[in-house]
Amino acid sequence: MGRKGDHNSLDEELVSLLKSGDDRFFELLFENYYSSLCSYATVFVKSHDLSEDIVQETIINIWEQHETIEITGSFRSYFFRCVHNNCVNNLRKTESYKKLQDRFAKQVIQQQEIASMNADPEALENLFREDTEKKYMDALNSLPAQCRKIFLMSRFDCLDYEHIAENLNISVNTVKTQMKRALAKLRDAIKK
Amino acid sequence: MKEINEECIIRFLNGKLGESETIRLQEWIELSEENTTYFESIRDIWLSTSVFVDSNNYDHEKALKLVRWKINQKSHVKHHRRSSKKSKTINLQQVFRYAAAILLVLAMGTVAGWITRGKISQNGETACMIESPSGSMSVVTLPDGSRVWINAESSLKYDANFNLKSREVLLDGEAYFDVSTNKEKPFIVKTPHITVSAFGTEFNVKAYSDEKTIVTTLVEGNVVVESTDNESGSFKYTLKPKENITYFINDRSYITEKQEPKKEEKAAEPVKMVEPERNITLNKGVKTELYTSWKDEDWVIEGVTLDELAIQLERRYNTSITINTESLKSYRFSGKIRNETLEQVLEILRLTTPMKYEIETGKVTWELDPKLEKDYQKLLKKQ
């Protein structure tokens, strides 16, 4: 993944491809940002399928406006914000969906509400800042290897503590302690 | 009762927390500012990790194809809508003729998962095959720029010579072709029994090997359809727009049987020419969307018997459907289906035909619901 440390030139290229309606935009975007956008959306919508749908729709919407689009700030934060907004908008749609599948809809709405609770644009914007990224990556890299591994398994493989313990052949308590450690370090790093 | 801790929050963020626990978590978060801050700090770690760390947990290549397809699709849907608008009112009148009531189901929720990219396998330089397994659909752009939508349980093959002198593809199953214009190189679709040639046009060919007919429907331009079966009387016909030709594969008994019920609804049918001697039926002025909309956002169905519909649903949703009551098979369904899940489609059918259904994993059974049927008969008499 050649993107690390080179967001600016990648983002510049994406913006120029997008504005000129060059469809190589998609290849570049999907290769570099698709997974990140999806796992970001999953925090709000709790379903991998739904998050992929939302990300894809966001991309299509942005592409359809490519002639008139004005991107303020970094392209990356613009895109993540769009996905974020669409996740929240999805809530309204699910309300009409409610009439069809009541129980399911209720749960989705609830989960989205909690996840996006107080997620004000400013706080989110803070997450995308370059110095935040540097601090965050430094903190993540400074974690002991096993601690980092446990954290990433929890974050990306969505595994419960028991499953991580099973997988690594360690005790659940070890997982707990290591997770606490990872969370404390990372929390400090992204503090405003 | 377990207390709320970071493990619980993480399970929530990962979408693994049950309903009642989620409610408890929500209450806990709202209990104090401290709790809210704690929850948000973990959530923000979750969010920022997805922004800063590559996870590769998603198939971005597959998603890229899908997005390209959706974008292409949108322009297509618009195009079709425009040409089919005129028939809207007639449409409704016809629909009441059938036993089923019309039901327009609009898109809610998300794009269904049945559109997935087919497998593309390449044997060296010699051949390329694109396959849509059951429950999926593919769209490909061929080297000449032509686009092909490949329906479920279908495959398309072409070899390395494609686009050198001619453009030849082998079709098994159903596909919709949007052929880019090239007067020098004909685009030829081969099936085991017929061949369709075109220079630049849009048409649909349905040639499933487990069905007794091959149906070619022309949307625009013209195509030549000819049989490659020597035994059953050869034919060659140039289709004009909105015409479709059905070729009955070497089975005469099937023709008479098949034509019988269609006579009753003659008023609803377009002008028809039957040539039983030659095993073909030509329909003029057909609503092409009935034959091609399987690939679109709205799948339009009109007067299709449950018997036939079952086969189409099996392919589309990768399931198997058994109809236990013989008389149920001849009920007809009309409607529009847009991205519905199998369960939703079954629910629509249950509301519009006297049918009850049961779902097991990978299996669906349909039965006549006698009570509903009575209500139905009453309703029909009133009309």
Coordinates of C-alpha atoms in Angstrom, one line a residue:
Chain A
M1 CA 0.0 0.0 0.0
G2 CA 2.0 2.9 -1.2
R3 CA 0.0 5.6 0.4
K4 CA 1.7 6.0 3.8
G5 CA 3.2 9.3 4.4
D6 CA 2.2 10.5 1.0
H7 CA -1.3 11.6 1.4
N8 CA -0.9 15.1 0.0
S9 CA 0.3 14.1 -3.5
L10 CA -2.2 11.2 -3.6
D11 CA -5.0 13.5 -2.7
E12 CA -3.9 16.2 -5.2
E13 CA -3.9 13.6 -7.9
L14 CA -7.4 12.3 -6.9
V15 CA -8.8 15.8 -6.9
S16 CA -7.4 16.6 -10.4
L17 CA -8.6 13.3 -11.8
L18 CA -12.0 13.8 -10.3
K19 CA -12.4 17.3 -11.6
S20 CA -11.4 16.4 -15.1
G21 CA -13.8 13.5 -15.0
D22 CA -11.0 11.0 -15.6
D23 CA -12.2 7.6 -14.5
R24 CA -8.8 6.5 -13.4
F25 CA -10.0 8.3 -10.3
F26 CA -11.8 5.2 -9.3
E27 CA -8.9 2.8 -9.4
L28 CA -6.7 5.2 -7.3
L29 CA -9.5 5.9 -4.8
F30 CA -10.6 2.3 -4.4
E31 CA -7.1 1.0 -3.9
N32 CA -6.1 3.6 -1.3
Y33 CA -9.2 4.5 0.5
Y34 CA -12.0 2.0 0.0
S35 CA -11.3 -0.3 2.9
S36 CA -10.6 2.7 5.3
L37 CA -13.9 4.4 4.3
C38 CA -15.8 1.1 4.9
S39 CA -14.3 0.3 8.2
Y40 CA -15.0 3.9 9.2
A41 CA -18.6 3.6 8.2
T42 CA -19.0 0.3 10.0
V43 CA -18.6 2.2 13.3
F44 CA -21.8 3.9 12.6
V45 CA -23.9 1.4 10.7
K46 CA -22.8 -1.9 12.2
S47 CA -23.1 -3.9 9.0
H48 CA -20.4 -4.5 6.6
D49 CA -22.8 -4.7 3.7
L50 CA -24.5 -1.5 4.6
S51 CA -21.3 0.3 5.1
E52 CA -20.1 -0.8 1.7
D53 CA -23.3 0.4 0.1
I54 CA -23.0 3.8 1.8
V55 CA -19.4 4.2 0.7
Q56 CA -20.2 3.2 -2.8
E57 CA -23.2 5.5 -3.0
T58 CA -21.0 8.4 -1.6
I59 CA -18.4 7.8 -4.3
I60 CA -21.1 7.7 -7.0
N61 CA -22.6 10.9 -5.7
I62 CA -19.3 12.7 -5.6
W63 CA -18.4 11.4 -9.1
E64 CA -21.8 12.7 -10.5
Q65 CA -21.0 16.2 -9.3
H66 CA -17.4 16.1 -10.4
E67 CA -17.9 19.1 -12.7
T68 CA -19.1 21.4 -10.0
I69 CA -17.5 20.0 -6.9
E70 CA -15.7 22.4 -4.5
I71 CA -13.5 20.6 -2.0
T72 CA -12.5 22.7 1.0
G73 CA -9.7 21.3 3.2
S74 CA -8.1 18.0 2.5
F75 CA -9.6 15.6 0.1
R76 CA -9.3 12.8 2.6
S77 CA -11.2 14.6 5.3
Y78 CA -13.8 15.7 2.8
F79 CA -14.4 12.1 1.8
F80 CA -14.6 10.8 5.3
R81 CA -17.0 13.5 6.3
C82 CA -19.3 12.7 3.3
V83 CA -19.3 9.1 4.4
H84 CA -20.0 10.2 7.9
N85 CA -22.9 12.4 6.9
N86 CA -24.4 9.7 4.7
C87 CA -24.3 7.2 7.6
V88 CA -26.3 9.7 9.6
N89 CA -28.7 10.4 6.8
N90 CA -29.1 6.7 6.5
L91 CA -30.9 6.9 9.8
R92 CA -33.7 8.8 8.3
K93 CA -34.1 6.3 5.5
T94 CA -34.2 3.5 7.9
E95 CA -37.1 5.1 9.6
S96 CA -39.2 4.7 6.5
Y97 CA -37.8 1.2 6.3
K98 CA -39.2 0.7 9.8
K99 CA -42.6 0.1 8.5
L100 CA -41.4 -3.0 6.7
Q101 CA -39.0 -4.5 9.3
D102 CA -39.7 -2.9 12.5
R103 CA -37.4 -4.6 14.9
F104 CA -34.4 -4.6 12.7
A105 CA -34.8 -0.9 11.9
K106 CA -35.1 0.1 15.5
Q107 CA -31.9 -1.5 16.4
V108 CA -30.1 0.1 13.5
I109 CA -31.4 3.5 14.4
Q110 CA -30.4 3.0 18.0
Q111 CA -26.9 2.0 17.2
Q112 CA -26.4 4.8 14.8
E113 CA -27.6 7.3 17.3
I114 CA -25.3 6.1 19.9
A115 CA -22.3 5.9 17.7
S116 CA -22.7 9.3 16.2
M117 CA -23.7 10.9 19.5
N118 CA -22.1 14.3 19.8
A119 CA -19.9 13.5 16.8
D120 CA -19.7 17.2 15.9
P121 CA -17.9 18.2 12.7
E122 CA -15.1 19.9 14.5
A123 CA -14.2 17.0 16.6
L124 CA -14.2 14.8 13.5
E125 CA -12.1 17.2 11.6
N126 CA -9.6 17.0 14.3
L127 CA -9.2 13.3 13.6
F128 CA -8.1 13.9 10.1
R129 CA -5.4 16.4 10.8
E130 CA -1.9 15.5 9.8
D131 CA -0.4 16.1 13.2
T132 CA -3.0 13.9 14.7
E133 CA -2.1 11.2 12.2
K134 CA 1.6 11.5 13.2
K135 CA 0.9 11.3 16.9
Y136 CA -1.5 8.5 16.4
M137 CA 0.9 6.4 14.3
D138 CA 3.7 7.1 16.7
A139 CA 1.6 5.9 19.6
L140 CA 0.5 2.8 17.7
N141 CA 4.0 1.9 16.6
S142 CA 5.3 2.4 20.1
L143 CA 3.0 -0.3 21.4
P144 CA 4.7 -3.7 22.1
A145 CA 4.1 -6.0 19.1
Q146 CA 1.6 -8.3 20.9
C147 CA -0.3 -5.4 22.3
R148 CA -0.6 -3.8 18.8
K149 CA -1.6 -7.1 17.3
I150 CA -4.4 -7.6 19.9
F151 CA -5.7 -4.1 19.3
L152 CA -5.7 -4.5 15.5
M153 CA -7.5 -7.9 15.8
S154 CA -10.1 -6.2 17.9
R155 CA -10.5 -3.3 15.6
F156 CA -10.4 -4.9 12.1
D157 CA -11.3 -8.5 12.6
C158 CA -14.0 -7.4 15.1
L159 CA -13.1 -10.3 17.3
D160 CA -14.3 -10.6 20.9
Y161 CA -11.7 -10.8 23.7
E162 CA -12.3 -14.5 24.1
H163 CA -11.7 -15.1 20.4
I164 CA -8.5 -13.1 20.4
A165 CA -7.3 -15.0 23.4
E166 CA -8.2 -18.3 21.7
N167 CA -6.4 -17.2 18.5
L168 CA -3.2 -16.2 20.2
N169 CA -3.4 -18.9 22.8
I170 CA -3.2 -16.5 25.7
S171 CA -5.6 -15.8 28.6
V172 CA -8.6 -13.5 28.3
N173 CA -7.1 -11.4 31.1
T174 CA -4.0 -10.8 29.1
V175 CA -6.1 -9.6 26.3
K176 CA -8.0 -7.3 28.7
T177 CA -4.8 -5.7 30.1
Q178 CA -3.2 -5.3 26.7
M179 CA -6.3 -3.7 25.3
K180 CA -6.5 -1.2 28.2
R181 CA -2.9 -0.4 27.6
A182 CA -3.4 0.2 23.8
L183 CA -6.5 2.3 24.4
A184 CA -4.8 4.5 27.0
K185 CA -1.9 5.2 24.7
L186 CA -4.0 5.9 21.6
R187 CA -6.5 8.0 23.6
D188 CA -3.7 10.3 24.6
A189 CA -2.4 10.6 21.1
I190 CA -5.7 11.8 19.6
K191 CA -6.7 14.1 22.4
K192 CA -7.3 17.6 21.2
Chain B
M1 CA -25.7 -8.3 35.1
K2 CA -22.4 -7.4 33.6
E3 CA -21.2 -3.9 34.1
I4 CA -20.4 -1.6 31.3
N5 CA -16.7 -1.6 30.5
E6 CA -14.5 -0.9 27.6
E7 CA -15.0 -4.5 26.3
C8 CA -18.7 -3.8 26.1
I9 CA -18.2 -0.5 24.2
I10 CA -15.9 -2.3 21.8
R11 CA -18.4 -5.0 21.1
F12 CA -20.9 -2.2 20.4
L13 CA -18.5 -0.5 18.0
N14 CA -17.9 -3.8 16.3
G15 CA -21.6 -4.4 15.9
K16 CA -21.6 -7.4 18.1
L17 CA -23.7 -6.1 21.0
G18 CA -27.2 -7.5 21.4
E19 CA -30.3 -5.3 21.5
S20 CA -31.0 -5.2 25.2
E21 CA -27.3 -4.6 26.0
T22 CA -27.2 -1.8 23.5
I23 CA -30.1 -0.1 25.4
R24 CA -28.2 -0.6 28.6
L25 CA -25.1 0.9 27.1
Q26 CA -27.1 3.9 25.9
E27 CA -28.5 4.5 29.3
W28 CA -25.0 4.2 30.8
I29 CA -23.6 6.7 28.4
E30 CA -26.3 9.2 29.2
L31 CA -25.8 8.8 32.9
S32 CA -22.8 11.1 33.3
E33 CA -20.6 13.3 31.3
E34 CA -17.7 11.2 32.3
N35 CA -19.3 8.1 30.8
T36 CA -20.0 10.0 27.6
T37 CA -16.4 11.2 27.3
Y38 CA -15.1 7.7 27.9
F39 CA -17.4 6.2 25.3
E40 CA -16.4 8.9 22.8
S41 CA -12.7 8.4 23.4
I42 CA -12.9 4.8 22.4
R43 CA -15.2 5.5 19.5
D44 CA -12.7 8.1 18.2
I45 CA -9.9 5.6 18.5
W46 CA -12.1 3.2 16.4
L47 CA -12.7 5.9 13.8
S48 CA -9.2 7.3 13.6
T49 CA -7.8 3.8 13.3
S50 CA -9.8 3.2 10.1
V51 CA -8.6 6.6 8.8
F52 CA -4.9 6.0 9.5
V53 CA -4.3 2.3 9.2
D54 CA -4.8 0.2 6.1
S55 CA -7.0 -2.7 6.9
N56 CA -7.6 -4.4 3.5
N57 CA -10.6 -6.1 4.9
Y58 CA -12.8 -5.1 2.0
D59 CA -12.6 -6.4 -1.6
H60 CA -11.9 -3.1 -3.3
E61 CA -11.5 -4.6 -6.7
K62 CA -14.9 -6.1 -6.6
A63 CA -16.4 -2.9 -5.2
L64 CA -14.8 -0.9 -8.0
K65 CA -16.5 -3.1 -10.7
L66 CA -19.8 -2.7 -8.9
V67 CA -19.5 1.1 -8.7
R68 CA -18.6 1.3 -12.4
W69 CA -21.6 -0.9 -13.1
K70 CA -23.9 1.2 -11.0
I71 CA -22.8 4.4 -12.7
N72 CA -23.3 2.8 -16.1
Q73 CA -26.6 1.5 -15.0
K74 CA -27.9 4.8 -14.0
S75 CA -27.6 6.3 -17.5
H76 CA -29.2 3.1 -18.8
V77 CA -32.1 3.2 -16.5
K78 CA -32.9 6.8 -17.5
H79 CA -32.7 5.8 -21.1
H80 CA -35.1 2.9 -20.8
R81 CA -37.6 4.9 -18.6
R82 CA -38.0 7.5 -21.3
S83 CA -38.9 5.0 -23.9
S84 CA -41.3 3.0 -21.8
K85 CA -43.3 5.9 -20.3
K86 CA -46.0 5.9 -22.9
S87 CA -47.1 2.4 -22.1
K88 CA -47.8 3.2 -18.4
T89 CA -51.6 3.5 -18.5
I90 CA -52.1 0.5 -20.8
N91 CA -49.9 -1.3 -18.5
L92 CA -52.2 -0.9 -15.5
Q93 CA -55.3 -2.0 -17.4
Q94 CA -53.6 -5.1 -18.6
V95 CA -52.4 -5.9 -15.2
F96 CA -55.9 -6.0 -13.8
R97 CA -56.8 -8.6 -16.3
Y98 CA -54.5 -11.0 -14.5
A99 CA -55.4 -12.5 -11.2
A100 CA -52.6 -10.7 -9.5
A101 CA -52.9 -7.1 -8.3
I102 CA -50.1 -4.8 -9.3
L103 CA -47.7 -3.8 -6.7
L104 CA -45.1 -1.3 -7.1
V105 CA -42.4 -1.7 -4.6
L106 CA -40.0 1.1 -4.3
A107 CA -36.5 0.9 -3.2
M108 CA -35.9 1.2 0.4
G109 CA -32.9 0.3 2.3
T110 CA -29.9 -0.7 0.3
V111 CA -28.8 -2.2 -2.9
A112 CA -29.2 -5.9 -2.7
G113 CA -26.3 -8.2 -2.6
W114 CA -27.1 -10.2 -5.6
I115 CA -25.1 -8.1 -8.0
T116 CA -21.6 -9.4 -7.6
R117 CA -18.9 -9.6 -10.1
G118 CA -18.6 -12.9 -11.9
K119 CA -15.4 -14.8 -11.9
I120 CA -13.1 -14.0 -14.8
S121 CA -10.8 -16.7 -15.6
Q122 CA -8.2 -16.6 -18.3
N123 CA -6.6 -19.6 -19.9
G124 CA -3.3 -18.2 -21.1
E125 CA -4.0 -16.0 -24.1
T126 CA -6.5 -18.3 -25.7
A127 CA -9.8 -17.8 -24.0
C128 CA -11.6 -15.6 -21.6
M129 CA -14.7 -16.7 -19.7
I130 CA -16.9 -14.5 -17.6
E131 CA -19.3 -16.4 -15.4
S132 CA -22.2 -15.3 -13.2
P133 CA -23.0 -17.9 -10.6
S134 CA -26.5 -18.4 -9.2
G135 CA -27.6 -15.4 -7.2
S136 CA -25.4 -12.9 -9.0
M137 CA -25.1 -10.8 -12.1
S138 CA -22.0 -9.5 -13.9
V139 CA -21.4 -6.7 -16.3
V140 CA -18.3 -6.6 -18.5
T141 CA -16.8 -4.4 -21.1
L142 CA -15.4 -6.4 -23.9
P143 CA -12.1 -5.4 -25.7
D144 CA -14.2 -3.7 -28.5
G145 CA -16.0 -1.5 -26.0
S146 CA -19.3 -3.5 -26.1
R147 CA -20.9 -4.0 -22.8
V148 CA -22.5 -7.2 -21.7
W149 CA -24.8 -7.8 -18.7
I150 CA -24.6 -11.5 -17.8
N151 CA -27.5 -12.9 -15.8
A152 CA -27.3 -15.5 -13.0
E153 CA -26.2 -19.0 -13.9
S154 CA -24.8 -17.8 -17.2
S155 CA -21.5 -17.5 -18.8
L156 CA -19.9 -15.8 -21.8
K157 CA -16.7 -17.0 -23.5
Y158 CA -14.5 -15.4 -26.2
D159 CA -11.1 -16.2 -27.4
A160 CA -7.9 -14.3 -28.3
N161 CA -9.1 -13.6 -31.8
F162 CA -12.0 -11.6 -30.6
N163 CA -12.1 -8.2 -32.4
L164 CA -9.5 -9.2 -34.9
K165 CA -11.7 -10.1 -37.9
S166 CA -15.0 -10.5 -36.1
R167 CA -16.4 -10.3 -32.6
E168 CA -17.6 -13.7 -31.6
V169 CA -18.8 -14.8 -28.2
L170 CA -20.3 -18.0 -26.9
L171 CA -23.3 -17.6 -24.6
D172 CA -24.7 -20.1 -22.1
G173 CA -27.7 -18.7 -20.3
E174 CA -28.9 -15.1 -20.5
A175 CA -27.2 -11.9 -21.4
Y176 CA -28.0 -8.4 -22.5
F177 CA -25.7 -6.9 -25.2
D178 CA -25.0 -3.3 -25.9
V179 CA -22.8 -3.7 -28.9
S180 CA -20.5 -0.9 -30.0
T181 CA -20.9 0.0 -33.6
N182 CA -18.4 -1.4 -36.1
K183 CA -19.7 -2.1 -39.6
E184 CA -16.6 -4.1 -40.6
K185 CA -16.7 -6.6 -37.8
P186 CA -20.0 -8.3 -37.0
F187 CA -20.7 -9.1 -33.4
I188 CA -21.8 -12.7 -33.2
V189 CA -23.5 -14.4 -30.3
K190 CA -23.4 -18.2 -30.5
T191 CA -25.6 -20.5 -28.6
P192 CA -25.9 -24.2 -29.1
H193 CA -29.0 -23.8 -31.4
I194 CA -29.0 -20.3 -32.8
T195 CA -26.6 -17.5 -33.8
V196 CA -27.4 -13.8 -33.5
S197 CA -25.3 -11.3 -35.5
A198 CA -25.2 -7.6 -35.2
F199 CA -23.1 -4.6 -36.1
G200 CA -24.0 -2.2 -33.3
T201 CA -27.2 -2.4 -31.3
E202 CA -28.8 -3.5 -28.1
F203 CA -30.4 -6.9 -27.6
N204 CA -31.1 -9.6 -25.1
V205 CA -30.5 -13.4 -25.6
K206 CA -31.9 -15.9 -23.3
A207 CA -30.5 -19.4 -23.9
Y208 CA -30.4 -21.5 -20.8
S209 CA -29.4 -25.0 -21.5
D210 CA -32.1 -26.4 -19.2
E211 CA -34.9 -24.5 -20.9
K212 CA -36.6 -25.5 -24.1
T213 CA -36.6 -22.1 -25.7
I214 CA -34.2 -19.5 -26.8
V215 CA -35.6 -16.0 -26.8
T216 CA -33.9 -13.1 -28.6
T217 CA -35.3 -9.6 -28.0
L218 CA -34.2 -6.6 -29.9
V219 CA -34.2 -3.1 -28.3
E220 CA -32.5 -1.0 -31.0
G221 CA -31.0 -1.4 -34.5
N222 CA -31.3 -4.7 -36.1
V223 CA -29.9 -8.2 -35.7
V224 CA -30.0 -11.4 -37.7
V225 CA -31.1 -14.5 -35.9
E226 CA -30.4 -17.9 -37.6
S227 CA -30.6 -21.4 -36.5
T228 CA -27.6 -23.7 -36.5
D229 CA -29.7 -26.8 -36.1
N230 CA -29.9 -28.7 -39.4
E231 CA -32.4 -31.2 -38.3
S232 CA -35.2 -29.0 -37.1
G233 CA -35.6 -26.8 -40.2
S234 CA -33.2 -23.9 -40.5
F235 CA -34.4 -20.3 -40.5
K236 CA -32.9 -16.8 -40.8
Y237 CA -34.7 -13.8 -39.7
T238 CA -33.8 -10.1 -39.4
L239 CA -35.4 -8.7 -36.2
K240 CA -36.6 -5.1 -36.1
P241 CA -36.7 -3.0 -32.9
K242 CA -39.2 -4.2 -30.3
E243 CA -39.5 -7.6 -31.9
N244 CA -38.6 -10.8 -30.3
I245 CA -38.2 -14.3 -31.6
T246 CA -38.6 -17.5 -29.6
Y247 CA -37.0 -20.6 -30.9
F248 CA -38.3 -23.9 -29.6
I249 CA -35.6 -26.5 -29.4
N250 CA -36.5 -29.6 -31.3
D251 CA -39.7 -30.4 -29.4
R252 CA -43.0 -30.0 -31.2
S253 CA -45.2 -31.1 -28.4
Y254 CA -43.9 -28.3 -26.4
I255 CA -45.1 -25.7 -28.9
T256 CA -48.8 -26.7 -28.9
E257 CA -48.8 -27.1 -25.2
K258 CA -47.2 -23.8 -24.8
Q259 CA -49.4 -21.9 -27.2
E260 CA -52.7 -23.0 -25.7
P261 CA -52.9 -20.9 -22.5
K262 CA -51.6 -17.9 -24.3
K263 CA -54.6 -17.7 -26.6
E264 CA -56.9 -16.8 -23.8
E265 CA -55.1 -13.6 -23.1
K266 CA -54.7 -12.7 -26.7
A267 CA -56.0 -9.1 -26.1
A268 CA -53.0 -8.5 -23.9
E269 CA -50.5 -10.0 -26.2
P270 CA -48.8 -8.2 -29.1
V271 CA -49.3 -9.2 -32.7
K272 CA -47.9 -12.7 -33.1
M273 CA -46.9 -14.9 -35.9
V274 CA -46.6 -18.6 -35.2
E275 CA -44.7 -20.8 -37.5
P276 CA -45.0 -24.2 -35.8
E277 CA -43.3 -25.9 -38.8
R278 CA -40.2 -24.0 -38.1
N279 CA -40.3 -24.0 -34.4
I280 CA -40.2 -20.3 -34.0
T281 CA -42.6 -17.6 -32.8
L282 CA -42.2 -14.0 -33.7
N283 CA -43.6 -11.3 -31.5
K284 CA -43.9 -7.7 -32.8
G285 CA -44.3 -4.6 -30.7
V286 CA -43.2 -6.3 -27.5
K287 CA -42.4 -4.3 -24.3
T288 CA -38.7 -5.0 -24.4
E289 CA -38.3 -4.1 -20.8
L290 CA -40.1 -7.3 -19.8
Y291 CA -37.2 -9.2 -21.4
T292 CA -34.3 -6.9 -20.5
S293 CA -35.1 -5.3 -17.1
W294 CA -33.6 -8.2 -15.1
K295 CA -30.4 -6.2 -15.4
D296 CA -31.9 -2.9 -14.3
E297 CA -32.8 -1.4 -11.0
D298 CA -36.4 -2.1 -11.5
W299 CA -37.1 -5.6 -12.7
V300 CA -40.5 -5.4 -14.5
I301 CA -42.6 -8.5 -14.5
E302 CA -45.9 -8.8 -16.3
G303 CA -48.3 -11.7 -16.3
V304 CA -45.6 -14.3 -15.6
T305 CA -46.9 -17.6 -14.1
L306 CA -45.6 -18.5 -10.7
D307 CA -44.2 -21.6 -12.4
E308 CA -41.9 -19.5 -14.6
L309 CA -41.2 -16.9 -12.0
A310 CA -39.9 -19.6 -9.6
I311 CA -37.2 -20.5 -12.1
Q312 CA -36.1 -16.9 -12.4
L313 CA -36.1 -16.4 -8.7
E314 CA -34.1 -19.5 -8.2
R315 CA -31.4 -18.1 -10.4
R316 CA -31.6 -14.6 -9.1
Y317 CA -31.5 -15.5 -5.4
N318 CA -29.5 -18.7 -5.6
T319 CA -32.2 -20.8 -4.0
S320 CA -34.4 -23.7 -4.9
I321 CA -38.2 -23.4 -5.1
T322 CA -40.6 -26.2 -4.9
I323 CA -44.3 -25.6 -5.8
N324 CA -46.4 -28.2 -4.0
T325 CA -49.8 -27.3 -5.3
E326 CA -50.3 -27.9 -9.1
S327 CA -53.0 -25.2 -9.5
L328 CA -50.8 -22.6 -7.9
K329 CA -48.4 -22.8 -10.8
S330 CA -50.7 -21.1 -13.3
Y331 CA -51.3 -18.0 -11.2
R332 CA -49.8 -14.9 -12.8
F333 CA -47.8 -12.2 -11.2
S334 CA -47.2 -8.6 -12.3
G335 CA -45.1 -6.0 -10.6
K336 CA -41.8 -4.3 -10.3
I337 CA -39.1 -5.6 -8.1
R338 CA -36.3 -3.3 -7.0
N339 CA -33.5 -4.7 -5.0
E340 CA -35.7 -6.6 -2.7
T341 CA -34.4 -9.5 -0.7
L342 CA -35.9 -12.9 -1.4
E343 CA -38.0 -12.7 1.8
Q344 CA -39.4 -9.4 0.6
V345 CA -40.2 -10.8 -2.8
L346 CA -42.0 -13.8 -1.3
E347 CA -44.0 -11.5 0.9
I348 CA -45.1 -9.5 -2.2
L349 CA -46.1 -12.7 -3.9
R350 CA -48.0 -13.8 -0.8
L351 CA -49.9 -10.6 -0.9
T352 CA -50.8 -10.8 -4.5
T353 CA -51.4 -14.5 -5.1
P354 CA -53.1 -17.1 -2.8
M355 CA -49.8 -18.6 -1.8
K356 CA -48.1 -19.4 1.4
Y357 CA -44.5 -20.1 1.6
E358 CA -41.8 -21.6 3.9
I359 CA -38.2 -20.8 3.9
E360 CA -35.4 -23.2 5.0
T361 CA -31.8 -22.6 4.2
G362 CA -31.4 -22.6 0.5
K363 CA -34.9 -24.0 0.0
V364 CA -38.3 -22.4 -0.5
T365 CA -41.6 -24.2 -0.7
W366 CA -44.8 -22.7 -2.1
E367 CA -48.3 -24.0 -1.4
L368 CA -51.8 -22.9 -2.2
D369 CA -53.5 -21.2 0.7
P370 CA -57.1 -22.4 0.4
K371 CA -58.5 -19.6 2.5
L372 CA -56.8 -16.9 0.5
E373 CA -57.9 -18.6 -2.7
K374 CA -61.5 -18.2 -1.7
D375 CA -61.1 -14.5 -1.0
Y376 CA -59.4 -14.3 -4.4
Q377 CA -62.2 -16.0 -6.3
K378 CA -64.6 -13.6 -4.6
L379 CA -62.5 -10.6 -5.6
L380 CA -62.2 -11.8 -9.2
K381 CA -65.9 -12.2 -9.5
K382 CA -66.5 -8.7 -8.4
Q383 CA -64.3 -7.3 -11.2

